[in-house]
Structure formats: C-alpha cells, structure tokens
C-alpha cells in the first residue's frame, strides 16, 4: 500500500504532497488537471517506470530534474530521482541507492486505462504486452529472461542490416535466440493454461450470461520443441529476413487467441462483449498476481468508469473492494456510488 507521495518537478506538479487511504482513492478534476500525471507517478514509484510515455517526459518540461518520494505500508521510504540531460534514473529504498528497480522490489500493480479496450482488435503486441507484464510480476526471473531475449533479437536484427553478412556468425546468434525463445514460450504457455481455467468464469460474472470464453496461445511454430522449430525456420528464412531487415519468427511475433461462443473475438466480438472480455482479463490478472505472489496488487484505473456501463461498473467495484485502488474521473459521484466503503477524495 502506498501511504504518501510527494512530487517535485513531475509533469504538471512543480510540487505536491498527497496522502492516500488503504481502500478506494478517487482522483477527481477536470480534463488536463493532472489526474493521469498523478496516476503515472504512482505507477513509477511502484513499478519503476511510466506507462504512457518515455520516463524522461515525467520531468516537468521547464525543469532539469524531477523527484518522487513515497512511503509504503511497511514503513519503507521510496525515492525516484530523474535527471534530464543526459537522462538518468535512480532509485532509493530506505536510503540505499539502486540503478534499477528490479522485480523483487517492485509493488505489484494492475493498470486499466481506456487504450486497453483496444486490446482485442489491435495489433498482437498489445496482447503480448498484457501477458508479459503479468508474467513479469508473477514469475521470478521472467523479466530478466524477456530482456535477454529482446537484446539477442535486437543483435540479430542489427546483423541482418549490416553490410558485411557472416552466416556462420549469424548461426551462433540463432542458437542463442532459439534457446531463449523456447524458455519464454514455455512460461507463456503455462500461464495461458492457468488463465484459461478461470477466465470464462470471470467473463460470465462480468457479462451476466453463460457464454464460454476461451484463451489460447497462437504461434506460427509448433510449441512443442519450440527451440528446434524456431532454429530451423531462422535458417530457412535467412534470406527473407536479410531482405526485410528483421526477424520474422519467434515469440515477438506470437499472439493470444480469445474465442467467444466458438468465434475469434478479435473479429466477432461486439462493443459490449469486448468491454466484458477486457474487464474479465483485468480481473483475472488481479487474481493471478495475488494467488501467485501472495501480495495484493495496487489497482490503477485511469478514466475507466466513463468507458463502462452501470452493470460493468458494479462488477468491477465489487471485485476491488478489498484492494488499494486509485481511480481518476471528472465526476467523483459516478465512482463513489459504486463503493460501499468510505472513499478518499483527492480533488485536483
């Protein structure tokens, strides 16, 4: 739980001190009043990075540095220091400086913002990001594994674009990439199965009907012996990859398939069904994090109530009663009426 947050030269806040309750915190104000800026500051203190833009843009536009300082429920003091030029980000936890806020020191969060409602119909990277963020928070070492894979992929892509092209050198990187890829996919598959076991129930709770929702992993490769299949495809398509300048196979090209009533939801779900599916995914994310880590996540809801109808608002409110929640809204009454517990109002 985040108890206090002090901001200096952060976005629209030259200075600001906020106190939060352990339950529902409603951040209310007109458009452009800094609601999302505050929410993103909470996310940076909890997870170590912004969720909308590059971290350097957290610094007020007319300042050279910024600072975020917070107290969390175990009497821990957290500080994030930002310097614009050259950009630097440093963390302090109880006076001990750290270059990075690695996963074990992060506070688990579930973020729900309007762009997440585009998850189904948008590009596959939105769905991969949903899964990878969930796994980073619940599987020890997954974040480091994914970073290693992305660095190796970037190196392979650089070699593809190089004027001098050495196939033997490339093969060494292909082996490394295939090994990391198989480990990434193995974790993803395990958690897709875990999600599948509860997602349909969450969807039925949100939608109020008995329709079956399923989720599965979608890849152009066979997922058993993934490393062998990927290595073969990298070898077979080396000339095509060289011509395009990027790698066409691997976990960075895989997708998540969601079906409703046996139909691919990416193409067939109505507007209302899409909202129910995304809301069910977020509720599942909440439960998975708590079940796998034993820690209650912090909920960040950026102007989501305006995107949901009364029924879905009530379902979301019932689910979140026992968590620390931060809601941004232009109309506090809309949020207050759905929570039986006292809410902490933060006017901007």
CSV table of C-alpha atoms in Angstrom, one decimal:
chain,number,residue,atom,x,y,z
A,1,UNK,CA,0.0,0.0,0.0
A,2,UNK,CA,1.2,3.5,-0.9
A,3,UNK,CA,0.6,5.9,2.0
A,4,UNK,CA,2.1,9.2,0.8
A,5,UNK,CA,3.5,10.6,-2.4
A,6,UNK,CA,5.5,13.8,-2.8
A,7,UNK,CA,6.3,15.2,-6.2
A,8,UNK,CA,8.8,17.8,-7.3
A,9,UNK,CA,9.1,18.9,-10.9
A,10,UNK,CA,7.0,15.9,-12.1
A,11,UNK,CA,4.8,16.7,-15.2
A,12,UNK,CA,2.3,19.4,-14.2
A,13,UNK,CA,3.4,19.3,-10.5
A,14,UNK,CA,6.1,21.7,-9.5
A,15,UNK,CA,5.4,20.5,-6.0
A,16,UNK,CA,2.7,18.4,-4.5
A,17,UNK,CA,2.1,16.2,-1.4
A,18,UNK,CA,-0.7,13.6,-1.4
A,19,UNK,CA,-2.0,11.2,1.3
A,20,UNK,CA,-3.8,8.0,0.3
A,21,UNK,CA,-6.2,5.7,2.0
A,22,UNK,CA,-5.9,1.9,2.1
A,23,UNK,CA,-9.1,1.5,0.1
A,24,UNK,CA,-10.5,3.5,-2.7
A,25,UNK,CA,-8.8,6.7,-3.7
A,26,UNK,CA,-10.8,8.8,-6.2
A,27,UNK,CA,-8.7,11.4,-8.0
A,28,UNK,CA,-11.2,13.9,-9.4
A,29,UNK,CA,-10.7,17.0,-11.5
A,30,UNK,CA,-11.5,18.5,-14.9
A,31,UNK,CA,-9.6,17.4,-18.1
A,32,UNK,CA,-5.9,18.5,-18.1
A,33,UNK,CA,-5.9,18.9,-14.4
A,34,UNK,CA,-3.1,16.3,-13.8
A,35,UNK,CA,-5.1,13.2,-12.9
A,36,UNK,CA,-3.2,10.9,-15.2
A,37,UNK,CA,0.1,12.5,-14.3
A,38,UNK,CA,-0.6,11.6,-10.6
A,39,UNK,CA,-1.6,8.1,-11.6
A,40,UNK,CA,1.5,7.6,-13.7
A,41,UNK,CA,3.6,8.9,-10.8
A,42,UNK,CA,2.1,6.2,-8.5
A,43,UNK,CA,3.0,3.7,-11.2
A,44,UNK,CA,6.6,4.9,-11.4
A,45,UNK,CA,7.0,4.6,-7.6
A,46,UNK,CA,5.5,1.1,-7.6
A,47,UNK,CA,7.0,-0.4,-10.8
A,48,UNK,CA,9.9,1.9,-11.7
A,49,UNK,CA,8.6,3.3,-15.0
A,50,UNK,CA,5.9,5.4,-16.6
A,51,UNK,CA,3.1,3.7,-18.5
A,52,UNK,CA,2.2,6.3,-21.1
A,53,UNK,CA,5.4,7.8,-22.4
A,54,UNK,CA,9.2,7.8,-22.0
A,55,UNK,CA,10.4,8.2,-18.5
A,56,UNK,CA,12.3,11.4,-19.3
A,57,UNK,CA,8.9,13.0,-20.0
A,58,UNK,CA,8.0,12.6,-16.4
A,59,UNK,CA,10.2,15.6,-15.7
A,60,UNK,CA,8.4,19.0,-15.9
A,61,UNK,CA,9.1,20.5,-19.3
A,62,UNK,CA,10.8,23.5,-17.8
A,63,UNK,CA,12.9,21.6,-15.3
A,64,UNK,CA,16.2,19.8,-15.4
A,65,UNK,CA,15.3,17.2,-12.8
A,66,UNK,CA,12.4,15.6,-11.0
A,67,UNK,CA,11.9,13.7,-7.8
A,68,UNK,CA,9.2,11.3,-6.5
A,69,UNK,CA,9.2,10.3,-2.8
A,70,UNK,CA,6.8,8.0,-1.1
A,71,UNK,CA,6.1,6.0,2.0
A,72,UNK,CA,4.6,2.5,1.7
A,73,UNK,CA,2.8,0.4,4.3
A,74,UNK,CA,5.9,-1.4,5.7
A,75,UNK,CA,7.4,2.0,6.7
A,76,UNK,CA,9.6,1.8,3.6
A,77,UNK,CA,10.7,5.1,2.0
A,78,UNK,CA,11.0,5.1,-1.8
A,79,UNK,CA,12.6,7.8,-3.8
A,80,UNK,CA,12.9,8.1,-7.6
A,81,UNK,CA,15.3,10.7,-8.9
A,82,UNK,CA,15.2,11.8,-12.6
A,83,UNK,CA,17.8,13.9,-14.4
A,84,UNK,CA,17.0,15.2,-17.9
A,85,UNK,CA,20.4,15.7,-19.7
A,86,UNK,CA,21.9,13.2,-20.0
A,87,UNK,CA,18.9,11.2,-18.8
A,88,UNK,CA,19.4,9.3,-15.6
A,89,UNK,CA,17.0,7.5,-13.3
A,90,UNK,CA,18.0,6.4,-9.8
A,91,UNK,CA,16.1,4.7,-7.0
A,92,UNK,CA,16.5,4.8,-3.3
A,93,UNK,CA,14.8,2.3,-0.9
A,94,UNK,CA,15.4,3.2,2.7
A,95,UNK,CA,18.4,5.2,1.8
A,96,UNK,CA,20.1,2.5,-0.3
A,97,UNK,CA,20.6,3.7,-3.9
A,98,UNK,CA,19.8,1.4,-6.8
A,99,UNK,CA,20.3,1.7,-10.5
A,100,UNK,CA,17.2,-0.2,-11.3
A,101,UNK,CA,14.0,-1.2,-9.5
A,102,UNK,CA,14.1,-4.9,-10.2
A,103,UNK,CA,11.0,-7.1,-10.0
A,104,UNK,CA,11.5,-8.3,-6.3
A,105,UNK,CA,11.5,-4.7,-5.2
A,106,UNK,CA,8.5,-3.6,-7.2
A,107,UNK,CA,5.0,-3.3,-5.9
A,108,UNK,CA,2.5,-5.4,-7.9
A,109,UNK,CA,0.0,-3.3,-9.8
A,110,UNK,CA,-2.9,-3.8,-12.2
A,111,UNK,CA,-3.4,-0.9,-14.6
A,112,UNK,CA,-6.6,-0.4,-16.6
A,113,UNK,CA,-6.8,2.5,-19.0
A,114,UNK,CA,-9.1,3.3,-22.0
A,115,UNK,CA,-6.5,2.1,-24.5
A,116,UNK,CA,-6.7,-1.4,-23.0
A,117,UNK,CA,-10.2,-1.6,-24.5
A,118,UNK,CA,-8.4,-1.8,-27.9
A,119,UNK,CA,-6.5,-4.9,-26.8
A,120,UNK,CA,-8.7,-7.4,-28.8
A,121,UNK,CA,-8.9,-5.6,-32.1
A,122,UNK,CA,-5.5,-4.0,-32.1
A,123,UNK,CA,-2.1,-5.3,-33.0
A,124,UNK,CA,-0.8,-8.5,-31.3
A,125,UNK,CA,1.8,-6.6,-29.3
A,126,UNK,CA,-1.0,-5.3,-27.1
A,127,UNK,CA,-2.0,-8.8,-26.2
A,128,UNK,CA,1.7,-9.9,-25.8
A,129,UNK,CA,2.3,-6.9,-23.5
A,130,UNK,CA,-0.7,-7.9,-21.3
A,131,UNK,CA,0.7,-11.4,-20.9
A,132,UNK,CA,4.4,-10.4,-20.5
A,133,UNK,CA,3.5,-7.7,-17.8
A,134,UNK,CA,1.5,-10.3,-15.9
A,135,UNK,CA,4.4,-12.8,-16.1
A,136,UNK,CA,7.0,-10.3,-15.1
A,137,UNK,CA,5.1,-9.7,-11.9
A,138,UNK,CA,4.4,-13.3,-11.1
A,139,UNK,CA,7.2,-15.5,-12.4
A,140,UNK,CA,10.6,-15.0,-10.8
A,141,UNK,CA,13.2,-14.3,-13.5
A,142,UNK,CA,10.8,-13.8,-16.3
A,143,UNK,CA,11.5,-10.1,-16.7
A,144,UNK,CA,15.3,-10.8,-17.0
A,145,UNK,CA,14.6,-13.7,-19.4
A,146,UNK,CA,12.4,-11.5,-21.6
A,147,UNK,CA,15.1,-8.7,-21.6
A,148,UNK,CA,17.7,-11.2,-22.6
A,149,UNK,CA,15.6,-12.4,-25.5
A,150,UNK,CA,14.9,-8.8,-26.7
A,151,UNK,CA,18.6,-7.9,-26.6
A,152,UNK,CA,19.5,-11.0,-28.5
A,153,UNK,CA,16.7,-10.3,-31.1
A,154,UNK,CA,18.0,-6.8,-31.5
A,155,UNK,CA,21.5,-8.0,-32.1
A,156,UNK,CA,20.3,-10.5,-34.7
A,157,UNK,CA,18.3,-7.7,-36.4
A,158,UNK,CA,21.5,-5.5,-36.4
A,159,UNK,CA,23.4,-8.3,-38.1
A,160,UNK,CA,20.7,-8.6,-40.7
A,161,UNK,CA,21.1,-5.0,-41.6
A,162,UNK,CA,24.9,-5.0,-41.7
A,163,UNK,CA,26.7,-4.6,-45.0
A,164,UNK,CA,29.0,-7.5,-44.2
A,165,UNK,CA,27.0,-10.6,-43.6
A,166,UNK,CA,28.5,-13.7,-42.0
A,167,UNK,CA,26.2,-16.7,-42.0
A,168,UNK,CA,28.3,-18.7,-39.5
A,169,UNK,CA,28.3,-15.8,-37.1
A,170,UNK,CA,24.5,-15.5,-37.5
A,171,UNK,CA,24.1,-19.2,-36.7
A,172,UNK,CA,25.6,-18.6,-33.3
A,173,UNK,CA,23.1,-15.9,-32.6
A,174,UNK,CA,20.3,-18.1,-34.0
A,175,UNK,CA,21.1,-20.8,-31.4
A,176,UNK,CA,21.1,-18.3,-28.6
A,177,UNK,CA,17.8,-16.7,-29.8
A,178,UNK,CA,16.1,-20.1,-30.1
A,179,UNK,CA,17.1,-21.2,-26.7
A,180,UNK,CA,15.8,-18.1,-25.0
A,181,UNK,CA,12.7,-18.1,-27.2
A,182,UNK,CA,11.8,-21.6,-26.0
A,183,UNK,CA,12.0,-20.6,-22.4
A,184,UNK,CA,9.8,-17.5,-23.0
A,185,UNK,CA,7.2,-19.6,-24.7
A,186,UNK,CA,7.3,-22.3,-22.1
A,187,UNK,CA,6.4,-19.8,-19.4
A,188,UNK,CA,3.7,-18.1,-21.5
A,189,UNK,CA,2.1,-21.5,-22.3
A,190,UNK,CA,2.0,-22.5,-18.6
A,191,UNK,CA,0.3,-19.2,-17.6
A,192,UNK,CA,-2.1,-19.2,-20.6
A,193,UNK,CA,-3.4,-22.6,-19.2
A,194,UNK,CA,-3.7,-21.1,-15.7
A,195,UNK,CA,-5.6,-18.1,-17.1
A,196,UNK,CA,-7.9,-20.4,-19.1
A,197,UNK,CA,-9.0,-22.2,-16.0
A,198,UNK,CA,-10.6,-19.1,-14.6
A,199,UNK,CA,-11.2,-16.6,-17.4
A,200,UNK,CA,-14.5,-18.0,-18.6
A,201,UNK,CA,-15.9,-17.7,-15.0
A,202,UNK,CA,-14.7,-14.1,-14.8
A,203,UNK,CA,-16.3,-13.3,-18.1
A,204,UNK,CA,-19.6,-14.8,-17.1
A,205,UNK,CA,-19.6,-12.7,-13.9
A,206,UNK,CA,-19.0,-9.6,-15.8
A,207,UNK,CA,-21.4,-10.2,-18.7
A,208,UNK,CA,-24.1,-12.0,-16.7
A,209,UNK,CA,-24.5,-14.8,-19.2
A,210,UNK,CA,-23.3,-18.3,-19.6
A,211,UNK,CA,-21.3,-17.9,-22.8
A,212,UNK,CA,-18.0,-19.7,-22.9
A,213,UNK,CA,-14.8,-17.7,-23.3
A,214,UNK,CA,-11.5,-19.4,-24.1
A,215,UNK,CA,-7.9,-18.3,-24.4
A,216,UNK,CA,-5.1,-20.0,-26.1
A,217,UNK,CA,-1.5,-19.3,-27.4
A,218,UNK,CA,-1.1,-18.7,-31.1
A,219,UNK,CA,2.2,-19.2,-32.9
A,220,UNK,CA,3.4,-19.8,-36.4
A,221,UNK,CA,5.6,-22.6,-34.9
A,222,UNK,CA,4.8,-25.8,-33.1
A,223,UNK,CA,5.1,-25.1,-29.5
A,224,UNK,CA,6.5,-28.5,-28.5
A,225,UNK,CA,10.2,-28.5,-29.1
A,226,UNK,CA,9.9,-24.8,-29.9
A,227,UNK,CA,13.7,-24.2,-30.0
A,228,UNK,CA,14.3,-26.8,-32.7
A,229,UNK,CA,11.4,-25.5,-34.8
A,230,UNK,CA,12.5,-21.9,-34.5
A,231,UNK,CA,16.1,-22.6,-35.3
A,232,UNK,CA,15.0,-24.4,-38.5
A,233,UNK,CA,12.8,-21.5,-39.5
A,234,UNK,CA,15.5,-19.0,-38.9
A,235,UNK,CA,17.8,-21.0,-41.1
A,236,UNK,CA,15.2,-21.5,-43.8
A,237,UNK,CA,14.1,-17.8,-43.9
A,238,UNK,CA,17.5,-16.1,-43.5
A,239,UNK,CA,17.4,-14.6,-47.0
A,240,UNK,CA,13.9,-13.2,-46.4
A,241,UNK,CA,14.9,-11.8,-43.0
A,242,UNK,CA,18.0,-10.3,-44.6
A,243,UNK,CA,15.9,-8.6,-47.3
A,244,UNK,CA,13.4,-7.2,-44.7
A,245,UNK,CA,16.0,-6.4,-42.1
A,246,UNK,CA,14.2,-8.0,-39.2
A,247,UNK,CA,13.4,-11.5,-37.7
A,248,UNK,CA,10.1,-12.9,-38.9
A,249,UNK,CA,9.8,-15.8,-36.4
A,250,UNK,CA,9.8,-16.0,-32.6
A,251,UNK,CA,7.8,-15.2,-29.5
A,252,UNK,CA,7.9,-11.5,-30.5
A,253,UNK,CA,5.6,-12.5,-33.4
A,254,UNK,CA,3.2,-14.8,-31.4
A,255,UNK,CA,-0.3,-13.9,-30.4
A,256,UNK,CA,-3.1,-14.7,-27.9
A,257,UNK,CA,-6.3,-16.0,-29.3
A,258,UNK,CA,-9.5,-15.4,-27.5
A,259,UNK,CA,-12.8,-17.1,-28.6
A,260,UNK,CA,-16.3,-16.3,-27.5
A,261,UNK,CA,-19.1,-18.7,-28.4
A,262,UNK,CA,-16.5,-20.5,-30.6
A,263,UNK,CA,-15.7,-17.4,-32.7
A,264,UNK,CA,-12.5,-15.5,-32.7
A,265,UNK,CA,-13.2,-12.5,-30.5
A,266,UNK,CA,-10.7,-10.3,-32.3
A,267,UNK,CA,-13.1,-10.2,-35.3
A,268,UNK,CA,-16.5,-11.1,-34.0
A,269,UNK,CA,-16.9,-9.5,-30.5
A,270,UNK,CA,-19.4,-6.6,-30.2
A,271,UNK,CA,-18.5,-3.4,-28.4
A,272,UNK,CA,-20.2,-4.6,-25.2
A,273,UNK,CA,-18.6,-8.1,-25.5
A,274,UNK,CA,-15.2,-6.5,-26.0
A,275,UNK,CA,-15.6,-4.4,-22.8
A,276,UNK,CA,-16.7,-7.5,-20.9
A,277,UNK,CA,-13.7,-9.6,-22.2
A,278,UNK,CA,-11.1,-6.9,-21.4
A,279,UNK,CA,-12.6,-6.4,-17.9
A,280,UNK,CA,-12.5,-10.1,-17.3
A,281,UNK,CA,-8.9,-10.2,-18.4
A,282,UNK,CA,-8.1,-7.5,-15.9
A,283,UNK,CA,-9.9,-9.2,-13.1
A,284,UNK,CA,-8.1,-12.5,-13.9
A,285,UNK,CA,-4.8,-10.5,-13.9
A,286,UNK,CA,-5.6,-9.2,-10.4
A,287,UNK,CA,-6.4,-12.7,-9.1
A,288,UNK,CA,-3.4,-14.4,-10.7
A,289,UNK,CA,-1.0,-11.8,-9.2
A,290,UNK,CA,-2.4,-12.2,-5.8
A,291,UNK,CA,-2.6,-16.0,-5.9
A,292,UNK,CA,1.0,-16.4,-7.3
A,293,UNK,CA,2.7,-13.8,-5.2
A,294,UNK,CA,0.6,-13.7,-2.0
A,295,UNK,CA,0.5,-9.9,-2.3
A,296,UNK,CA,-2.5,-7.7,-3.1
A,297,UNK,CA,-1.8,-5.6,-6.2
A,298,UNK,CA,-2.5,-1.9,-6.3
A,299,UNK,CA,-5.2,-1.0,-8.8
A,300,UNK,CA,-4.8,1.9,-11.1
A,301,UNK,CA,-7.9,2.9,-13.1
A,302,UNK,CA,-7.4,5.8,-15.5
A,303,UNK,CA,-10.8,7.2,-16.5
A,304,UNK,CA,-12.2,3.7,-16.9
A,305,UNK,CA,-15.6,4.2,-15.3
A,306,UNK,CA,-16.6,6.5,-18.1
A,307,UNK,CA,-16.0,3.7,-20.6
A,308,UNK,CA,-18.1,1.1,-18.7
A,309,UNK,CA,-21.9,0.9,-18.3
A,310,UNK,CA,-23.6,0.6,-14.9
A,311,UNK,CA,-23.5,-3.2,-14.8
A,312,UNK,CA,-19.8,-3.5,-15.6
A,313,UNK,CA,-19.0,-0.7,-13.1
A,314,UNK,CA,-20.8,-2.6,-10.4
A,315,UNK,CA,-18.9,-5.8,-11.2
A,316,UNK,CA,-15.6,-4.0,-11.2
A,317,UNK,CA,-16.4,-2.2,-7.9
A,318,UNK,CA,-17.4,-5.5,-6.2
A,319,UNK,CA,-14.1,-7.1,-7.2
A,320,UNK,CA,-12.0,-4.2,-6.0
A,321,UNK,CA,-13.5,-3.7,-2.5
A,322,UNK,CA,-10.5,-5.2,-0.7
A,323,UNK,CA,-7.7,-3.6,-2.6
A,324,UNK,CA,-6.0,-0.2,-2.6
A,325,UNK,CA,-7.5,1.4,-5.7
A,326,UNK,CA,-6.7,4.7,-7.5
A,327,UNK,CA,-9.5,5.9,-9.8
A,328,UNK,CA,-9.2,9.1,-12.0
A,329,UNK,CA,-12.5,10.7,-13.0
A,330,UNK,CA,-14.1,14.0,-13.9
A,331,UNK,CA,-17.2,13.1,-11.9
A,332,UNK,CA,-16.5,11.7,-8.4
A,333,UNK,CA,-20.2,10.8,-7.8
A,334,UNK,CA,-20.0,8.2,-10.6
A,335,UNK,CA,-17.2,6.4,-8.7
A,336,UNK,CA,-18.4,7.0,-5.2
A,337,UNK,CA,-21.9,5.4,-5.7
A,338,UNK,CA,-20.3,2.1,-6.6
A,339,UNK,CA,-18.2,1.6,-3.5
A,340,UNK,CA,-19.8,0.8,-0.1
A,341,UNK,CA,-16.6,1.6,1.9
A,342,UNK,CA,-15.6,5.2,2.5
A,343,UNK,CA,-13.6,6.7,-0.3
A,344,UNK,CA,-10.7,9.1,-0.1
A,345,UNK,CA,-11.4,12.0,-2.4
A,346,UNK,CA,-8.3,13.7,-3.9
A,347,UNK,CA,-9.5,16.9,-5.7
A,348,UNK,CA,-7.2,18.5,-8.3
